[in-house]
PDB file of C-alpha atoms in Angstrom:
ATOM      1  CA  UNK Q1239      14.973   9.483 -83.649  1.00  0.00           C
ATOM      2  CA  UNK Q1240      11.999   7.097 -84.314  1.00  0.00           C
ATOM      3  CA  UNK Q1241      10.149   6.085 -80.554  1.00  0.00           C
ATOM      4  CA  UNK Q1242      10.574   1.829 -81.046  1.00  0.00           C
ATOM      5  CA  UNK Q1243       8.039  -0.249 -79.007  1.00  0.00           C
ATOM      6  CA  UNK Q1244      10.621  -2.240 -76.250  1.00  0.00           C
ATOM      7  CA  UNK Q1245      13.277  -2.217 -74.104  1.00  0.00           C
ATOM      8  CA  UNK Q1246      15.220  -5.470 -74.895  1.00  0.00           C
ATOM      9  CA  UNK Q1247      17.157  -7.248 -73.022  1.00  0.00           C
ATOM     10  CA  UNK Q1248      19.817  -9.889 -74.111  1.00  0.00           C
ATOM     11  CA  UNK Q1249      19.350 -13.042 -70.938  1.00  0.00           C
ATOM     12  CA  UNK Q1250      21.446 -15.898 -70.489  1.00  0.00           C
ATOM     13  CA  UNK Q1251      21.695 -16.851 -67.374  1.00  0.00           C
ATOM     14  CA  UNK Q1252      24.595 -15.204 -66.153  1.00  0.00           C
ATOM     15  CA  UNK Q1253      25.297 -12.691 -63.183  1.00  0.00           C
ATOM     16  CA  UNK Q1254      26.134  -9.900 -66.651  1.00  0.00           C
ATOM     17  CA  UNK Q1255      23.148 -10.354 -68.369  1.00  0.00           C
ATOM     18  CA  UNK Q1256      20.995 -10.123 -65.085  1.00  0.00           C
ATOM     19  CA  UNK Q1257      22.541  -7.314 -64.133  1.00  0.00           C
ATOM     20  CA  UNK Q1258      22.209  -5.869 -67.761  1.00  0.00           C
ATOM     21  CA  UNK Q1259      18.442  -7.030 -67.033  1.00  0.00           C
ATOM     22  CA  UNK Q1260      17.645  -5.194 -64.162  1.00  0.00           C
ATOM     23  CA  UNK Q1261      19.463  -1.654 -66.058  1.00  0.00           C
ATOM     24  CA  UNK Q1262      16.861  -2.378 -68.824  1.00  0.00           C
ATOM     25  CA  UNK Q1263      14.127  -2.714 -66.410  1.00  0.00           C
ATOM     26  CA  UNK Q1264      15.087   0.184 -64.733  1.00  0.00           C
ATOM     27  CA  UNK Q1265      15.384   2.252 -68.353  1.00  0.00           C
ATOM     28  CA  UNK Q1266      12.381   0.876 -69.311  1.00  0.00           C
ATOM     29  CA  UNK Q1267      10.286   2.383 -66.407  1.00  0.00           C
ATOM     30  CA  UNK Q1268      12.320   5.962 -66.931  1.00  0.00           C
ATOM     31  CA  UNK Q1269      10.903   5.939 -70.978  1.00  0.00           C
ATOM     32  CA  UNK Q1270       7.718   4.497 -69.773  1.00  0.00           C
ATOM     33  CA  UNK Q1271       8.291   1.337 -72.382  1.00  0.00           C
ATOM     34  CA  UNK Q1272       7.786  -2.370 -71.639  1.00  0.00           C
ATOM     35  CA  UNK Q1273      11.015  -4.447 -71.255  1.00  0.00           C
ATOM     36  CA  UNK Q1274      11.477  -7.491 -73.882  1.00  0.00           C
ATOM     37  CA  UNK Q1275      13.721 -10.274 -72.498  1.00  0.00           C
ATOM     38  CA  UNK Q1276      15.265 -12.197 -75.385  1.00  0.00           C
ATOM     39  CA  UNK Q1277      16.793 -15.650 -74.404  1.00  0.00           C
ATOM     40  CA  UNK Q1278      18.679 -16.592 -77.692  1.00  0.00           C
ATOM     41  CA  UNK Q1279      20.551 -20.137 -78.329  1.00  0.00           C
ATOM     42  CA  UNK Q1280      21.180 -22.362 -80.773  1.00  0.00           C
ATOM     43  CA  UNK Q1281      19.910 -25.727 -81.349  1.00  0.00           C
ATOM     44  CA  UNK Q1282      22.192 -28.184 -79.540  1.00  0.00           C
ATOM     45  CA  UNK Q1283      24.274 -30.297 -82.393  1.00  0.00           C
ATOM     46  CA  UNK Q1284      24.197 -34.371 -81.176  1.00  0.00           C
ATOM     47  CA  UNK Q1285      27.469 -35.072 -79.694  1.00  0.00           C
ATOM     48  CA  UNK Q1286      29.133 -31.978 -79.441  1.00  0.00           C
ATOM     49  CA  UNK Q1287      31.399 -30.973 -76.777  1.00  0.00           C
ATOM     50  CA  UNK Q1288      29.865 -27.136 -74.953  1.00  0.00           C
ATOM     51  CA  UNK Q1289      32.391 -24.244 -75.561  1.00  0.00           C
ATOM     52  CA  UNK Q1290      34.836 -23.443 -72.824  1.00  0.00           C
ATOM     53  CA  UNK Q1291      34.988 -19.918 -73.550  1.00  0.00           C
ATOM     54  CA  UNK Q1292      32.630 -17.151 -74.286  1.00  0.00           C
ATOM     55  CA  UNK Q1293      29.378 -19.410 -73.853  1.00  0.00           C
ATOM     56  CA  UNK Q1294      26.821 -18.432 -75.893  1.00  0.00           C
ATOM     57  CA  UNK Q1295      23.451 -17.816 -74.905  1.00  0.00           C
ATOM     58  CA  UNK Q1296      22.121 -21.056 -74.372  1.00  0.00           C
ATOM     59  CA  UNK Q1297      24.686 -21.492 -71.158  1.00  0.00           C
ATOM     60  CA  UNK Q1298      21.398 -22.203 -68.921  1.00  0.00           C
ATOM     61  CA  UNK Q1299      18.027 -23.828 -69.102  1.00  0.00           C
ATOM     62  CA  UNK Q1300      15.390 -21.588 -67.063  1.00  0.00           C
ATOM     63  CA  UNK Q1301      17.861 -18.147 -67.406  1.00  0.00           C
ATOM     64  CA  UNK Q1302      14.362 -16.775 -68.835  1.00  0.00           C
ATOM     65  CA  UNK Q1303      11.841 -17.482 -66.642  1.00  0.00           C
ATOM     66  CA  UNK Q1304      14.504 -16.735 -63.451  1.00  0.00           C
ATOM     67  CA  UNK Q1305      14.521 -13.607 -65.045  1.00  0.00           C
ATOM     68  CA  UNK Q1306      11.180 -12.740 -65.519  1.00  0.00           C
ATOM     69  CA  UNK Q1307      10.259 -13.822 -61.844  1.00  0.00           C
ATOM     70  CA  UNK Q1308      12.863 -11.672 -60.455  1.00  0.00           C
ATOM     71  CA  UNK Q1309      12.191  -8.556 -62.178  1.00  0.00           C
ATOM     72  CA  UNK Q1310       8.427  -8.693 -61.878  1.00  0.00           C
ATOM     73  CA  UNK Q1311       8.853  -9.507 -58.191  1.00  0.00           C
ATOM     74  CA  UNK Q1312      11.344  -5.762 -58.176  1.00  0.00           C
ATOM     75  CA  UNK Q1313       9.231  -3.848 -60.282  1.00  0.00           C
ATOM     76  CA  UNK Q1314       5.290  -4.878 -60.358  1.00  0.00           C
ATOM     77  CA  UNK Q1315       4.569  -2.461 -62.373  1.00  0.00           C
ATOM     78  CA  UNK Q1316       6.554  -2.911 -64.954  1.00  0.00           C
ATOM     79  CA  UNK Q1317       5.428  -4.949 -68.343  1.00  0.00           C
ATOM     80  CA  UNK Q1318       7.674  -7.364 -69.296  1.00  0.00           C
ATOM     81  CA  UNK Q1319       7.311  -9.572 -72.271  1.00  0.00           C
ATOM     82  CA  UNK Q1320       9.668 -12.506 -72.754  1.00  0.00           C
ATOM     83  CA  UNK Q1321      10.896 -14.548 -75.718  1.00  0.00           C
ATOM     84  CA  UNK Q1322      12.874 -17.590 -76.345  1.00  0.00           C
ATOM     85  CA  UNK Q1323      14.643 -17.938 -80.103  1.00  0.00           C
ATOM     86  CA  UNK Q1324      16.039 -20.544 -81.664  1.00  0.00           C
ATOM     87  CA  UNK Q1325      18.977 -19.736 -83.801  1.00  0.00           C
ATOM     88  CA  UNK Q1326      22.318 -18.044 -83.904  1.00  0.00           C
ATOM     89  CA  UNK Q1327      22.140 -15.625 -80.747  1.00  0.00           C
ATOM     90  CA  UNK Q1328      23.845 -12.689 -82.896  1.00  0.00           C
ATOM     91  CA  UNK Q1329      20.954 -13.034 -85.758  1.00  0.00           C
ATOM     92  CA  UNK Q1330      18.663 -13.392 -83.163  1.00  0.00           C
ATOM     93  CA  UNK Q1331      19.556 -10.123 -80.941  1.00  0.00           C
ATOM     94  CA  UNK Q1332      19.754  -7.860 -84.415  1.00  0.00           C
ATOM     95  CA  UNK Q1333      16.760  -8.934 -85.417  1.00  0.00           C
ATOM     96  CA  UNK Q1334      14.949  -7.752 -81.988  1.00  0.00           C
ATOM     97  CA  UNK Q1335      16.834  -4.807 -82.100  1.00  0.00           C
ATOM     98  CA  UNK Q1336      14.834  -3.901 -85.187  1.00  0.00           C
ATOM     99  CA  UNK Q1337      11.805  -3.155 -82.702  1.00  0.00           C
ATOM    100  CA  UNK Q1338      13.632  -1.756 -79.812  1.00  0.00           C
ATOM    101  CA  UNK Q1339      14.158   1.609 -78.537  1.00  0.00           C
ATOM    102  CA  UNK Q1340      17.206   0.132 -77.310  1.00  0.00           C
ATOM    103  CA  UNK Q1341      18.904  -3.495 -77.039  1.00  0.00           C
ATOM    104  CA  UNK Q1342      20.561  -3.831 -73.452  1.00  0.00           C
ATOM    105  CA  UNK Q1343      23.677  -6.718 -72.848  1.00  0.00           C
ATOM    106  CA  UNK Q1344      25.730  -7.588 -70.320  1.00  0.00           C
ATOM    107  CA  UNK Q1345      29.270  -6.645 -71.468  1.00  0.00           C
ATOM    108  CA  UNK Q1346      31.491  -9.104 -70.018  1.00  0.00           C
ATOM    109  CA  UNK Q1347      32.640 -12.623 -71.845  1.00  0.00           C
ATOM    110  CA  UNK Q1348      33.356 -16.087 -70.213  1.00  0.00           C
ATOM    111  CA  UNK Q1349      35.736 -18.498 -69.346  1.00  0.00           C
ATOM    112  CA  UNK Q1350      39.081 -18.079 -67.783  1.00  0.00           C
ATOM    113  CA  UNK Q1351      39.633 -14.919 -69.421  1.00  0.00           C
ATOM    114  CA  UNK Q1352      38.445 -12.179 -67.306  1.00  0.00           C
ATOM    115  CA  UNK Q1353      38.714  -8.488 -66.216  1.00  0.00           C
ATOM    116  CA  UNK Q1354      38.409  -5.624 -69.572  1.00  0.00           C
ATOM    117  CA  UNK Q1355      37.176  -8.596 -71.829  1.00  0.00           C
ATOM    118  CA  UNK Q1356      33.599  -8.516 -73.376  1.00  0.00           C
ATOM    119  CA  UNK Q1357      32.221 -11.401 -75.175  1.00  0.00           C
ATOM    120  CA  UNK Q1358      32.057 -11.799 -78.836  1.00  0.00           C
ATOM    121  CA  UNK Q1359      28.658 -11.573 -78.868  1.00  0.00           C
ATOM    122  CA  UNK Q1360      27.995  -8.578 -77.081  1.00  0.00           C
ATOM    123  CA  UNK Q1361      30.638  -7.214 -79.763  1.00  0.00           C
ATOM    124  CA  UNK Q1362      29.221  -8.226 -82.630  1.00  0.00           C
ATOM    125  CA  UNK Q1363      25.498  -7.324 -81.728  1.00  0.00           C
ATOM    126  CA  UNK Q1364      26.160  -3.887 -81.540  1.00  0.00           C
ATOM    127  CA  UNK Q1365      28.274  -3.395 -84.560  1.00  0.00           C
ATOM    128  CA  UNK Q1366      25.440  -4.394 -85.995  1.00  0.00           C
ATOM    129  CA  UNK Q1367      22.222  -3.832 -84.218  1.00  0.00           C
ATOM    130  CA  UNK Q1368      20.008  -0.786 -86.256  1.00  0.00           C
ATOM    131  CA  UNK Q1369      19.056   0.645 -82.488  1.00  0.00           C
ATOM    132  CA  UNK Q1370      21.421   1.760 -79.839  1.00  0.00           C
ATOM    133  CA  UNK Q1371      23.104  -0.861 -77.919  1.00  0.00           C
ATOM    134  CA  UNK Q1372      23.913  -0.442 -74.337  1.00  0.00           C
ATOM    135  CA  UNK Q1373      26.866  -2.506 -72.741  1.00  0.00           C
ATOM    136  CA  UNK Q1374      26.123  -2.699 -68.904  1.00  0.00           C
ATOM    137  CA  UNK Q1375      28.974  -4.629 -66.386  1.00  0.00           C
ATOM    138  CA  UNK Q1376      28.240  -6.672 -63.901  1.00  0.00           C
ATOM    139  CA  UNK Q1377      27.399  -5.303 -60.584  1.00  0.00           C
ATOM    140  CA  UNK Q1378      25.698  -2.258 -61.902  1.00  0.00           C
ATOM    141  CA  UNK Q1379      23.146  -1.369 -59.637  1.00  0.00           C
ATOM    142  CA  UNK Q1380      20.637   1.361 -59.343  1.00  0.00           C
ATOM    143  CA  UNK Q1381      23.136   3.768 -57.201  1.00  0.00           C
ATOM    144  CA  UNK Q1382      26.133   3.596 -59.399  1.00  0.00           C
ATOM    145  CA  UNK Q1383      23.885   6.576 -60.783  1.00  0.00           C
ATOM    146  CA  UNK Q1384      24.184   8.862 -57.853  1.00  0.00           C
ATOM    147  CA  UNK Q1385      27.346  10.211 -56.452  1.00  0.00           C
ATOM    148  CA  UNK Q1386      28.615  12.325 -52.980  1.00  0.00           C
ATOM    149  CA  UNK Q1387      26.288  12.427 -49.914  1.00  0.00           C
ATOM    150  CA  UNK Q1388      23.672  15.175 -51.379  1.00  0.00           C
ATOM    151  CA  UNK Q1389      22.897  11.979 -53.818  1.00  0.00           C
ATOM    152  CA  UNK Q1390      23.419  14.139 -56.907  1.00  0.00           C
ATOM    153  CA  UNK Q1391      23.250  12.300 -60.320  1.00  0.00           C
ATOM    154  CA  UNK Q1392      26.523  11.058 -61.712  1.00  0.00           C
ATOM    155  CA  UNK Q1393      26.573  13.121 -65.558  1.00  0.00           C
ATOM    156  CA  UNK Q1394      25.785  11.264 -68.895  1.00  0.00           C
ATOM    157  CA  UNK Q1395      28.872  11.862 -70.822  1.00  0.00           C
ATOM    158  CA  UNK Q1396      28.920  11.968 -74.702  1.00  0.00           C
ATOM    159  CA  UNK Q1397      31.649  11.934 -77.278  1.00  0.00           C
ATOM    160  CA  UNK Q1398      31.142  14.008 -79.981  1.00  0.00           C
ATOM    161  CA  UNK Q1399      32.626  14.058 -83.746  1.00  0.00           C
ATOM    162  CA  UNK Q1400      32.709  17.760 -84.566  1.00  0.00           C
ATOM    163  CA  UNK Q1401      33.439  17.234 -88.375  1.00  0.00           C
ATOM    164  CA  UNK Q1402      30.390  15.109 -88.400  1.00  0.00           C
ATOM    165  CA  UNK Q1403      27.788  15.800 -85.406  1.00  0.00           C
ATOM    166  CA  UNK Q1404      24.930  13.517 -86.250  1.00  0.00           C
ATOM    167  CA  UNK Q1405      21.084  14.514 -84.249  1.00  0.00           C
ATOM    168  CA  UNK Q1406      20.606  10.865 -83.520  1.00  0.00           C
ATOM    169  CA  UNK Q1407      23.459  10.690 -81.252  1.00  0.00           C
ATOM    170  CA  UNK Q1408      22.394  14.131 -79.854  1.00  0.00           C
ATOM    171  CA  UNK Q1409      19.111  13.450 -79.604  1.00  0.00           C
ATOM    172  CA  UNK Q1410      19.850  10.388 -77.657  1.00  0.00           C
ATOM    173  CA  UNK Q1411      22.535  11.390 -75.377  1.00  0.00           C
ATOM    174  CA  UNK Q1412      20.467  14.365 -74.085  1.00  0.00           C
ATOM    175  CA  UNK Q1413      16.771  12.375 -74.012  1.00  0.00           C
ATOM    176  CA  UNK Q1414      19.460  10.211 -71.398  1.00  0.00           C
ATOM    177  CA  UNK Q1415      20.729  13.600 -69.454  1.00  0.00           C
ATOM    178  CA  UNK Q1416      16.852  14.365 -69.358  1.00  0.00           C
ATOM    179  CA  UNK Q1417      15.117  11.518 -68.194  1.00  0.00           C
ATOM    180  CA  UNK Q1418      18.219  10.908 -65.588  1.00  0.00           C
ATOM    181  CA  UNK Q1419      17.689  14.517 -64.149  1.00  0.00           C
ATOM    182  CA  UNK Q1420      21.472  14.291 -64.911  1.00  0.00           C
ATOM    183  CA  UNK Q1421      23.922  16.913 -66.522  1.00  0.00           C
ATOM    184  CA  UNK Q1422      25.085  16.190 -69.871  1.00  0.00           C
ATOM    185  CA  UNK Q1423      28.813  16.587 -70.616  1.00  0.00           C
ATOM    186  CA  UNK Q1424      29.610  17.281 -74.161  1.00  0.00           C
ATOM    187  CA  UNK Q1425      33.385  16.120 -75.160  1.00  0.00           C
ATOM    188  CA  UNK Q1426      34.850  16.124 -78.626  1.00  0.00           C
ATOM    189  CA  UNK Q1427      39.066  15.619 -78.609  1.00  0.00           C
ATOM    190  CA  UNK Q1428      40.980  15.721 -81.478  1.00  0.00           C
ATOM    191  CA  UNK Q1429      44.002  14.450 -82.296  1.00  0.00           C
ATOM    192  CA  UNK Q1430      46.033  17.250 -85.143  1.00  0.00           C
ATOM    193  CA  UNK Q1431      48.644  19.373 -83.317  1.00  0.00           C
ATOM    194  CA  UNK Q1432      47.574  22.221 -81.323  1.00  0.00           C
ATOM    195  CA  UNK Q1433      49.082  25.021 -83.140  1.00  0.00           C
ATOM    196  CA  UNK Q1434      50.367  22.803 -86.986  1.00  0.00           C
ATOM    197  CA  UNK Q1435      51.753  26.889 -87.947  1.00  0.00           C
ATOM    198  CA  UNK Q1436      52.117  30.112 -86.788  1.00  0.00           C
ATOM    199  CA  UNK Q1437      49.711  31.577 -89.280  1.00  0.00           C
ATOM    200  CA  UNK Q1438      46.961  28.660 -88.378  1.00  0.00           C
ATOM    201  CA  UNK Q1439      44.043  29.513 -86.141  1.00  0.00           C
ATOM    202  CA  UNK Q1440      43.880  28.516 -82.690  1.00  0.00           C
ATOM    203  CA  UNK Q1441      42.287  25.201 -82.561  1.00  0.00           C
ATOM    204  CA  UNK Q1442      40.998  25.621 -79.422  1.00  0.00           C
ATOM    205  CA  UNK Q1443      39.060  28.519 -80.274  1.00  0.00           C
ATOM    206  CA  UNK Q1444      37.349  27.346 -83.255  1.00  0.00           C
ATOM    207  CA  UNK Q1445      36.351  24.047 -81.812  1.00  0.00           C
ATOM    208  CA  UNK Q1446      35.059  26.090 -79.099  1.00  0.00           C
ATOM    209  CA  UNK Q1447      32.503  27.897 -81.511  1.00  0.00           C
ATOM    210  CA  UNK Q1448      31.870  24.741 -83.219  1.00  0.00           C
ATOM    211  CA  UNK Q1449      31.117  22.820 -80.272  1.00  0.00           C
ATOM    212  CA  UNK Q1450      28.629  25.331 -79.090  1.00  0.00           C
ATOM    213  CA  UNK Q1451      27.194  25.950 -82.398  1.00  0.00           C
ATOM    214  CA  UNK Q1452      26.054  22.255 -82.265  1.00  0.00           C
ATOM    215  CA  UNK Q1453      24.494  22.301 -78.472  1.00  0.00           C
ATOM    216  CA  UNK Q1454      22.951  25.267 -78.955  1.00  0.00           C
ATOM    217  CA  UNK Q1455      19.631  23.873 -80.706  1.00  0.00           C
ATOM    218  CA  UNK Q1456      19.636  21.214 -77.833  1.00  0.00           C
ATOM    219  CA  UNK Q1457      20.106  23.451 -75.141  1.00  0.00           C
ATOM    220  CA  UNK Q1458      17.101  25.539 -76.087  1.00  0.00           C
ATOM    221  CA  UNK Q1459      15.312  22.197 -76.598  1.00  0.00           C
ATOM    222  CA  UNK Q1460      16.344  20.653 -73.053  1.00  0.00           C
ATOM    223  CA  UNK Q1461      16.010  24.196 -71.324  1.00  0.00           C
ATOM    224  CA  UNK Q1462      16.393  22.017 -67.759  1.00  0.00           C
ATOM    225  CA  UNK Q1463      19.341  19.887 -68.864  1.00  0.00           C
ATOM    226  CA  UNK Q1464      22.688  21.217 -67.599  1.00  0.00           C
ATOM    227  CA  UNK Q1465      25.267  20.938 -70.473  1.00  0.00           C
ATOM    228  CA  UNK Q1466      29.168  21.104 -69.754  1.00  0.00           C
ATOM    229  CA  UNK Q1467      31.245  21.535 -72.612  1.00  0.00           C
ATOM    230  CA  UNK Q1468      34.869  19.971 -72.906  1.00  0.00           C
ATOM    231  CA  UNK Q1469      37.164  19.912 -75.432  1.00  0.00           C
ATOM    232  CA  UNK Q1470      40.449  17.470 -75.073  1.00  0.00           C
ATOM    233  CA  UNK Q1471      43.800  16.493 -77.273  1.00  0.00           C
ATOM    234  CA  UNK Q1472      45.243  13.767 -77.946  1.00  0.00           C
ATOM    235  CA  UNK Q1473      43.998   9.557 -78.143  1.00  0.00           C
ATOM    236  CA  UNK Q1474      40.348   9.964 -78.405  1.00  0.00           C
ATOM    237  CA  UNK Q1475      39.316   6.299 -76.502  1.00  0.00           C
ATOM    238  CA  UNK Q1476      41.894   7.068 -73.928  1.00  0.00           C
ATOM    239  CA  UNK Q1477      40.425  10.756 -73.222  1.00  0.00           C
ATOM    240  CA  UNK Q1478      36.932   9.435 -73.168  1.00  0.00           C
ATOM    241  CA  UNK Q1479      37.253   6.743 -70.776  1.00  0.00           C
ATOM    242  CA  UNK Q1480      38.828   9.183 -68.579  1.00  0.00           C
ATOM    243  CA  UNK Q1481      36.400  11.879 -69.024  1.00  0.00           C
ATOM    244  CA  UNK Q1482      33.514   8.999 -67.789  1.00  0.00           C
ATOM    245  CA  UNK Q1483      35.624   7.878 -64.961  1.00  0.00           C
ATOM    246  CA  UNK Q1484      32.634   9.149 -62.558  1.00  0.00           C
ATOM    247  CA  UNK Q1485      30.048   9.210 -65.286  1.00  0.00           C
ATOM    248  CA  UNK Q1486      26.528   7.333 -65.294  1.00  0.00           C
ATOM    249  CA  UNK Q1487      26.543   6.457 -68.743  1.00  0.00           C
ATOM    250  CA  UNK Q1488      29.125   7.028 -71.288  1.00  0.00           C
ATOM    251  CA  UNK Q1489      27.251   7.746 -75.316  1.00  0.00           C
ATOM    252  CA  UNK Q1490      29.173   7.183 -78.119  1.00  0.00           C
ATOM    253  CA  UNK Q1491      28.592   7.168 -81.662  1.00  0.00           C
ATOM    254  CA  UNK Q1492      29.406   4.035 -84.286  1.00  0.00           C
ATOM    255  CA  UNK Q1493      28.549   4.906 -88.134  1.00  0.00           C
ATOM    256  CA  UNK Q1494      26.213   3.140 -90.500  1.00  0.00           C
ATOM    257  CA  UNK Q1495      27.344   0.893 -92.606  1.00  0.00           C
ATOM    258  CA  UNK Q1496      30.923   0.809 -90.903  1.00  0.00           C
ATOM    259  CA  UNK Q1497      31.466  -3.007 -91.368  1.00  0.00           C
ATOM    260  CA  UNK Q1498      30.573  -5.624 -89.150  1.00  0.00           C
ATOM    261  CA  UNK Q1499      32.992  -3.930 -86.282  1.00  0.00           C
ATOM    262  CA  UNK Q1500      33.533  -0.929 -84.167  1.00  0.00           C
ATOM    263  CA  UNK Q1501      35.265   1.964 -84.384  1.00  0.00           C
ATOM    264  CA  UNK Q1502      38.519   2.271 -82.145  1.00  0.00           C
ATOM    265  CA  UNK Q1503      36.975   5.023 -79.347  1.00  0.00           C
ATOM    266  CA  UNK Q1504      33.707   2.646 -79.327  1.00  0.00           C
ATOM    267  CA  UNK Q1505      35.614  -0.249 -79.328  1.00  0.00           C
ATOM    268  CA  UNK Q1506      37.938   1.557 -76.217  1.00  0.00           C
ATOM    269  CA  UNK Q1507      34.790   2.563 -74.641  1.00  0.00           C
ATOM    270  CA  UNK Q1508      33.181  -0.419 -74.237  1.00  0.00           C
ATOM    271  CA  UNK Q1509      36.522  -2.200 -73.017  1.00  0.00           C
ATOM    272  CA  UNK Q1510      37.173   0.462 -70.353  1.00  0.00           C
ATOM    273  CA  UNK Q1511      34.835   2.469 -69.420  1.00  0.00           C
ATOM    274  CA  UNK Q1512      33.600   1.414 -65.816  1.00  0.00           C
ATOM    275  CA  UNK Q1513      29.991   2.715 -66.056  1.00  0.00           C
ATOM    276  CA  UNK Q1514      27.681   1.371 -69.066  1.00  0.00           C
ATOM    277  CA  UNK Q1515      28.026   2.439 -72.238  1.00  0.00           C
ATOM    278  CA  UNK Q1516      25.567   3.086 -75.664  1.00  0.00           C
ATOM    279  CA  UNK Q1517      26.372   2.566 -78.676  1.00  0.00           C
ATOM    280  CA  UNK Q1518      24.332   4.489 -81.216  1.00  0.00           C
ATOM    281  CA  UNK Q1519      24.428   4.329 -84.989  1.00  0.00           C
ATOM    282  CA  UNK Q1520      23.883   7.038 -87.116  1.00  0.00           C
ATOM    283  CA  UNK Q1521      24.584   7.606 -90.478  1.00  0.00           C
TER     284      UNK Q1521
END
């Protein structure tokens, strides 16, 4: 996977994206990258009414350099660049992904619908975006990554495709484990019946050897990284959410080109899941 030149952040005033802010800040320092705030909006239309639900990214004057001043004022020593577009905030987040290690947004939509609900742009950015995506709720703070009173790290959990295990979404998930000094838990479910005949081969067993077959190059490669391996039956989004219930960060995979939406476990993931979640594309 190609090393990009920023960590970019989505900002738009809002408790989501500040929070999303601060995650970014937080990765950036971890990959030793500067962070890129990107305050996108477009240009006000003469005598139009705002929108009452999902407000775009133009919801506050100043969101950027409120921003800027808190995070410098957190972490001093972090670089932080900042940017204000002028155009449709969707355009305007893909095309910064293009030079990002990683696009960061606050996953949660406005207006009087609350709760699982994410906002369309947050949706449509990463269906689209060419880096990963990460999809961070608000009130995600630094330790929602530690867990139990020894403070141990809360695992990175990745959903794997067995038929077609991709490197980038290997590489990525386990770079995450590494720089987190947190275990990695491998899951792949599958939805065929257990046994289909009685002359079929276990199921389990194979996708046992297959799973391990695919780790074991990044095992030797992350030598420190502890690796858990779990296989699961039955509705893949449903399985995965569960198996990140006390996860750190949940990785999932989303296919290039695949449209201009997401998969159903993605889609589930983002929804759901309670700790942030990346979206990476792969082909």
């Amino acid at each position: 996977m190609t090393t990009q030149q920023t960590i970019t952040a989505g900002i738009d005033g809002s408790p989501e994206s500040l929070d999303a802010a601060g995650w970014a800040a937080r990765e950036a320092l971890r990959r030793d990258l500067p962070l890129h705030l990107v305050h996108a909006c477009d240009p006000p239309v003469e005598g139009s009414r705002p929108p009452e639900i999902d407000v775009p990214f133009h919801r506050e004057d100043g969101a950027l350099d409120r921003a800027v001043l808190r995070l410098s004022r957190e972490h001093p020593g972090l670089g932080i660049l900042d940017e204000q577009v002028t155009g449709p905030p969707v355009q305007a987040l893909s095309a910064a992904a293009r030079s990002s290690a990683l696009l960061v947004l606050g996953s949660r939509g406005f207006g009087a619908l609350t709760g699982v609900l994410v906002g369309s742009v947050a949706l449509a950015v990463a269906a689209r975006a060419a880096c990963p995506v990460a999809l961070v709720r608000a009130g995600d703070h630094p330790a929602d990554e530690h867990r139990g009173a020894g403070g141990s790290r809360r695992p990175v959990v990745l959903g794997l495709d067995l038929d077609r295990p991709d490197d980038e979404l290997l590489e990525y998930a386990f770079d995450a484990a590494a720089s987190r000094q947190a275990p990695l838990h491998a899951v792949h479910i599958w939805t065929a019946p257990l046994i289909p005949s009685a002359d079929a081969i276990d199921p389990v067993e194979e996708k046992s050897r297959l799973l391990a077959a695919v780790l074991t190059p990044w095992r030797h490669k992350f030598p420190r990284t502890q690796v858990t391996e779990r296989l699961l039956h039955g509705l893949p989004g449903h399985h995965l959410v569960r198996a990140a219930s006390t996860a750190g960060l949940l990785v999932v995979g989303r296919r290039i080109p695949a449209g201009p939406h997401l998969g159903r476990t993605a889609h589930a993931a983002i929804h759901h899941a309670r700790c942030p979640v990346v979206v990476v594309p792969h082909y």
